[in-house]
Tab-separated table of C-alpha atoms in Angstrom:
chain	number	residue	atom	x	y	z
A	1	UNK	CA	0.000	0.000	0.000
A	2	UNK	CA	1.425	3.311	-1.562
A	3	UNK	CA	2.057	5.814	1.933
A	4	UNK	CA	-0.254	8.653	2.307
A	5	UNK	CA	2.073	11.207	3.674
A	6	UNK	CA	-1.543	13.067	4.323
A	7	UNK	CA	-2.517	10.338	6.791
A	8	UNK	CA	0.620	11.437	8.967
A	9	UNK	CA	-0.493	12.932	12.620
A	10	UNK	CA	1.629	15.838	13.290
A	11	UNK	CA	0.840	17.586	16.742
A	12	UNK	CA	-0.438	21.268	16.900
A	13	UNK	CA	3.350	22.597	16.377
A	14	UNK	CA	3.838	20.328	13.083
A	15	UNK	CA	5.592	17.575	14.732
A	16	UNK	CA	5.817	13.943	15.795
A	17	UNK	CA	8.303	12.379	18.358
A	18	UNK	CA	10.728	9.727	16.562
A	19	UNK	CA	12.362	7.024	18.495
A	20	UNK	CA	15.865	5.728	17.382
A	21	UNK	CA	16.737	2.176	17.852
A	22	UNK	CA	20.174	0.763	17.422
A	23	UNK	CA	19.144	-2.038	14.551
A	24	UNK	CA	22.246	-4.664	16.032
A	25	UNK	CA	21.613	-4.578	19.852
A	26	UNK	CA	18.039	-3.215	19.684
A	27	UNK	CA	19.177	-0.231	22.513
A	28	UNK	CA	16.361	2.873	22.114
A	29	UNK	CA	19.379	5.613	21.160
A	30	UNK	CA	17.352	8.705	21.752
A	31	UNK	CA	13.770	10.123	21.186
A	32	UNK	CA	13.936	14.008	19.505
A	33	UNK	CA	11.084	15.643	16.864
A	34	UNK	CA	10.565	15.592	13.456
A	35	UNK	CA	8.635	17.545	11.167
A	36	UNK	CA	7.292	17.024	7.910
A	37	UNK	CA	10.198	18.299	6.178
A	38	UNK	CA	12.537	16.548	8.170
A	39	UNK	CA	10.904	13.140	7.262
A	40	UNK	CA	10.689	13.868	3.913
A	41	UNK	CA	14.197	14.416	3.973
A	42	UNK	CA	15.496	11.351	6.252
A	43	UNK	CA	13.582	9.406	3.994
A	44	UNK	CA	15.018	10.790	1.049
A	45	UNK	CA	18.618	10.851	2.168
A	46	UNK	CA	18.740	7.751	4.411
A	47	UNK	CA	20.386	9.598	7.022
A	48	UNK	CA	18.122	10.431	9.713
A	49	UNK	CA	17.225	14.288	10.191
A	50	UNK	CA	15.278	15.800	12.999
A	51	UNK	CA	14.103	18.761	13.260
A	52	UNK	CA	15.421	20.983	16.460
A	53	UNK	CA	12.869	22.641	18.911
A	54	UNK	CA	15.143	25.230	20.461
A	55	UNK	CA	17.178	25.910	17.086
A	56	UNK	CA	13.835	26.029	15.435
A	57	UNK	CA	15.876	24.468	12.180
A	58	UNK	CA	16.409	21.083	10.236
A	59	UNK	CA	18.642	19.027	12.690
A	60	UNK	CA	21.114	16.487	10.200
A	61	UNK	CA	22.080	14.002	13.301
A	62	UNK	CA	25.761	14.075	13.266
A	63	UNK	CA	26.347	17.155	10.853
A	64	UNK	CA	28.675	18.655	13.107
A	65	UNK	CA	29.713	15.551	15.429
A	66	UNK	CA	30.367	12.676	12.613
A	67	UNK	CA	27.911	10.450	14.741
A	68	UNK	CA	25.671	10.053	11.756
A	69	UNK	CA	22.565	8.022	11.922
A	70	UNK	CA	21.614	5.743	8.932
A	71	UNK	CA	18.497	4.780	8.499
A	72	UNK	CA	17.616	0.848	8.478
A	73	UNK	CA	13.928	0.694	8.527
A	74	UNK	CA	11.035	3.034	9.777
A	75	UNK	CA	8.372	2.315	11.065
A	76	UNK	CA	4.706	4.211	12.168
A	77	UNK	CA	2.481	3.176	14.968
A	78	UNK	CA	-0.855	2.483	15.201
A	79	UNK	CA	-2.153	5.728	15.786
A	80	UNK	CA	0.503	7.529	13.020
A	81	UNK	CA	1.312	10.189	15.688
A	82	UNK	CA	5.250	8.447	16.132
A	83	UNK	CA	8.354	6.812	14.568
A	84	UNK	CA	10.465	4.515	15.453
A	85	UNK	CA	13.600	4.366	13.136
A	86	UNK	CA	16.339	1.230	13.017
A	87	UNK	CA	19.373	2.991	12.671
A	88	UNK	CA	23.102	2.002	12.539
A	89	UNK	CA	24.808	4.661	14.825
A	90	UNK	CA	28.206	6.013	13.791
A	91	UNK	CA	29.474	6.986	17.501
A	92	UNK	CA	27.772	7.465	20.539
A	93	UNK	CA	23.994	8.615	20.348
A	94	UNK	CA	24.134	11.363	23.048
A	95	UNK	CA	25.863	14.537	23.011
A	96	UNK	CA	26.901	13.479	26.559
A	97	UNK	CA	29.426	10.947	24.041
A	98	UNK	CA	27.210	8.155	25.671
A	99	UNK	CA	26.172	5.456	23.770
A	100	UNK	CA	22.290	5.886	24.394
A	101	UNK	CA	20.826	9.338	25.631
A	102	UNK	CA	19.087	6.647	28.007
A	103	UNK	CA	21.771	6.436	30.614
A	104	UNK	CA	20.141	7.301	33.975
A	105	UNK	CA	18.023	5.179	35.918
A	106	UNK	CA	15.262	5.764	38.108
A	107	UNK	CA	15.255	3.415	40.671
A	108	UNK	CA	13.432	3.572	44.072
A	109	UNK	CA	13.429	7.372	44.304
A	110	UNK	CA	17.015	7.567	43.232
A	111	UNK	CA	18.640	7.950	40.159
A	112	UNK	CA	21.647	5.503	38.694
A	113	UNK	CA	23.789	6.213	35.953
A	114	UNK	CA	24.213	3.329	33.887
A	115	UNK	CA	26.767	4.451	31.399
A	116	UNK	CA	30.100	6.718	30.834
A	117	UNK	CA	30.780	8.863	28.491
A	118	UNK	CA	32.776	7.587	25.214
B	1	UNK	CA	21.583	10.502	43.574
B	2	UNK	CA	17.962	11.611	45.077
B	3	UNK	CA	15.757	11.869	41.981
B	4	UNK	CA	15.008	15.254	42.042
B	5	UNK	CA	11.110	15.425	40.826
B	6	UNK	CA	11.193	19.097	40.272
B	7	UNK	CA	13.939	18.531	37.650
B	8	UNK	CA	11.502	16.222	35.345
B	9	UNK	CA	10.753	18.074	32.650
B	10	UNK	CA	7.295	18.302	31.554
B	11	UNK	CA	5.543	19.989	28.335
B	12	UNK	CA	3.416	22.430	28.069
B	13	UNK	CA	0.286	20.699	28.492
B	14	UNK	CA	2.361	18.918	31.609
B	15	UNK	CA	2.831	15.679	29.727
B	16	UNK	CA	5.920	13.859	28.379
B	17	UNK	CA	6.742	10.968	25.852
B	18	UNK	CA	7.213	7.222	27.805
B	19	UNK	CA	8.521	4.410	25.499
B	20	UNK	CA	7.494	1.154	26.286
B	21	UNK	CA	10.619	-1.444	25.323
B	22	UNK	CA	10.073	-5.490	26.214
B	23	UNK	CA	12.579	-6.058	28.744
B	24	UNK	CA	13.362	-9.383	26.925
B	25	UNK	CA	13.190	-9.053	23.482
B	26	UNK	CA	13.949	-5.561	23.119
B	27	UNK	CA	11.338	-4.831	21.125
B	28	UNK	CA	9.738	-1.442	21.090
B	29	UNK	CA	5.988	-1.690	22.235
B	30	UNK	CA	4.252	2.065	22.288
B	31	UNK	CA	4.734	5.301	23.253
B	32	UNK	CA	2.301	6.997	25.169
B	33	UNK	CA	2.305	10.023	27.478
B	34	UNK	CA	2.524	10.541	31.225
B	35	UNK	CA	1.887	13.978	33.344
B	36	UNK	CA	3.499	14.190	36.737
B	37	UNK	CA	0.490	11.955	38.876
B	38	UNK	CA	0.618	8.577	35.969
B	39	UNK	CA	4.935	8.806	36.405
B	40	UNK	CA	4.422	8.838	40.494
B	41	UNK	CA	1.088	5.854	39.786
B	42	UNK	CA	3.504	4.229	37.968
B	43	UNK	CA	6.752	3.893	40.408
B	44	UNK	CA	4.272	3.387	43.481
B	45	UNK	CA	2.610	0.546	41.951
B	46	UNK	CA	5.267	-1.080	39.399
B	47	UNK	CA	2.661	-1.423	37.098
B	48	UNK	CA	2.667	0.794	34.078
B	49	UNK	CA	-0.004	3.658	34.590
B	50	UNK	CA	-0.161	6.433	31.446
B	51	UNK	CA	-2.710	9.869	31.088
B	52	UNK	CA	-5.065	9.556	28.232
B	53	UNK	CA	-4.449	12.453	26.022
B	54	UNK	CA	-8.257	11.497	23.958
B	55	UNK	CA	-10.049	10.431	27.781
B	56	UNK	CA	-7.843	13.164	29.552
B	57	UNK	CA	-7.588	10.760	32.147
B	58	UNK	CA	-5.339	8.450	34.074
B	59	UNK	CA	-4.731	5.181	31.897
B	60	UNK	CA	-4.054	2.171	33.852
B	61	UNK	CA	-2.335	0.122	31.000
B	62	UNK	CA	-4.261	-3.166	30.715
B	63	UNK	CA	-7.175	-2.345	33.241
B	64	UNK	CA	-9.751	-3.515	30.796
B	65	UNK	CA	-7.802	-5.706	28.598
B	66	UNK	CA	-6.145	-7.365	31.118
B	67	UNK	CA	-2.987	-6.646	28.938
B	68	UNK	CA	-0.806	-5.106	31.705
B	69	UNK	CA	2.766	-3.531	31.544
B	70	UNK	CA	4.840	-4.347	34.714
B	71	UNK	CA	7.556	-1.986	35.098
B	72	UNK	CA	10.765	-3.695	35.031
B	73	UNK	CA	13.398	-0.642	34.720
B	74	UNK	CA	12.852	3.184	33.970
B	75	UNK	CA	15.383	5.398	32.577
B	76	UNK	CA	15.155	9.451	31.805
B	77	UNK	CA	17.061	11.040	29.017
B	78	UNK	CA	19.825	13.604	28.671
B	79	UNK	CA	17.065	16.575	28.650
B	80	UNK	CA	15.063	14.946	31.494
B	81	UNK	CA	11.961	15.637	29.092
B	82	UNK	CA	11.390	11.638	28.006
B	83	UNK	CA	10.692	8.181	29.464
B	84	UNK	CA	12.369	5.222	28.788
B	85	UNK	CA	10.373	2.037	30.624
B	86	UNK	CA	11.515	-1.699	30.573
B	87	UNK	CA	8.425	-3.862	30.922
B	88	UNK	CA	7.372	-7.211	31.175
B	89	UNK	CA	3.996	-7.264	28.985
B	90	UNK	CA	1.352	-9.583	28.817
B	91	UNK	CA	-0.190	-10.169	25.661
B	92	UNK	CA	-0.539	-7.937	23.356
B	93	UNK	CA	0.676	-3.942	23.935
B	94	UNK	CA	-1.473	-2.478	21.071
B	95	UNK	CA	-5.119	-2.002	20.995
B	96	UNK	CA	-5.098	-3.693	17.797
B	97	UNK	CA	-4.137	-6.629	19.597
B	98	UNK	CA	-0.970	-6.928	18.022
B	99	UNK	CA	2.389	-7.138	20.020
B	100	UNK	CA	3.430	-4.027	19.141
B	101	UNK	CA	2.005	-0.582	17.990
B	102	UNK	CA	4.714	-0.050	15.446
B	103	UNK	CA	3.690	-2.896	13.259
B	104	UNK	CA	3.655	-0.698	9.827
B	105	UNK	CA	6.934	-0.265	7.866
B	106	UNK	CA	7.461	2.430	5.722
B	107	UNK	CA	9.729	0.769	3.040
B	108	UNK	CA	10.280	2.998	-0.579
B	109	UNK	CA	7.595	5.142	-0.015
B	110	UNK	CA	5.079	2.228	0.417
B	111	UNK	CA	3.697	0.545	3.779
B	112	UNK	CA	3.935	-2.808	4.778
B	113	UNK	CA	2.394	-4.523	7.543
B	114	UNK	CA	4.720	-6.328	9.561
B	115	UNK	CA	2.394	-8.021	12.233
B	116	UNK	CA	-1.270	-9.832	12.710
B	117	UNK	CA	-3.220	-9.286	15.364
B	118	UNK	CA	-2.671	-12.180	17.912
């Protein structure tokens, strides 16, 4: 079935959150925003592209660090308000260098880091 | 480290992203959303608890389907401003019935369905 790009939720500011998802060890990366532009363009490119709430401007993951992103697969849920994206990560996720921007725990009432950075 | 609850950052509407990932498999379930009472539901009980953005209510995950998430680990992100929850789930996590929400691919510019309902 062809995509309708139309059919695409976008929240009240013209985005959706999109989940990254290391396609080898299955670790969730990071969660950040895309718009429709941004999609359009990660899907284009195969290198995933965000778009950045407090730059306000298209965010090409790993223009500036080398920690690229390819895209693997993509997929919508059920609701087509989010992404989740199998990427192959170039470097660490995080611009903490850590691996995963996942790294602290919350564990009865206290919090654990899990990871150091790269 | 005391989790500082103040430092949880919440949107504008006083809600923010929680991924559901099988603690197991690995697999991405859902995301849904969580204000500041389903986050403190959900590390009181260990049982996942979200807020209904369409019932604008507290969503006990599985009260009526019986297909609960039991909180297994819960990590924050670099911005403090999105949930990462490992879960044991039983049966199914989407309302569809199927294991996951994200059961569409977008492959080429076409969709493809990646998952029957159970």
């Amino acid at each position: 079935m062809k995509l309708d790009m139309a059919s695409v939720k976008f929240n009240s500011d013209g985005l959706m959150p999109a989940i990254a998802q290391d396609e080898i060890s299955g670790e969730v990366l990071m969660l950040a925003w895309m718009n429709a532009e941004s999609l359009a363009e990660t899907i284009k490119t195969g290198q995933v592209t965000y778009w950045s709430r407090s730059r306000q401007e298209l965010w090409r993951k790993g223009e500036t660090s080398g920690n690229v992103q390819i895209l693997k697969d993509m997929r919508i849920d059920c609701d087509r308000d989010c992404l989740l994206m199998l990427v192959k990560q170039t470097g660490p996720a995080c611009h903490t260098n850590r691996q995963s921007c996942f790294y602290t725990a919350i564990r009865d009432g206290d919090e654990i880091e899990l990871m150091q950075p790269e």
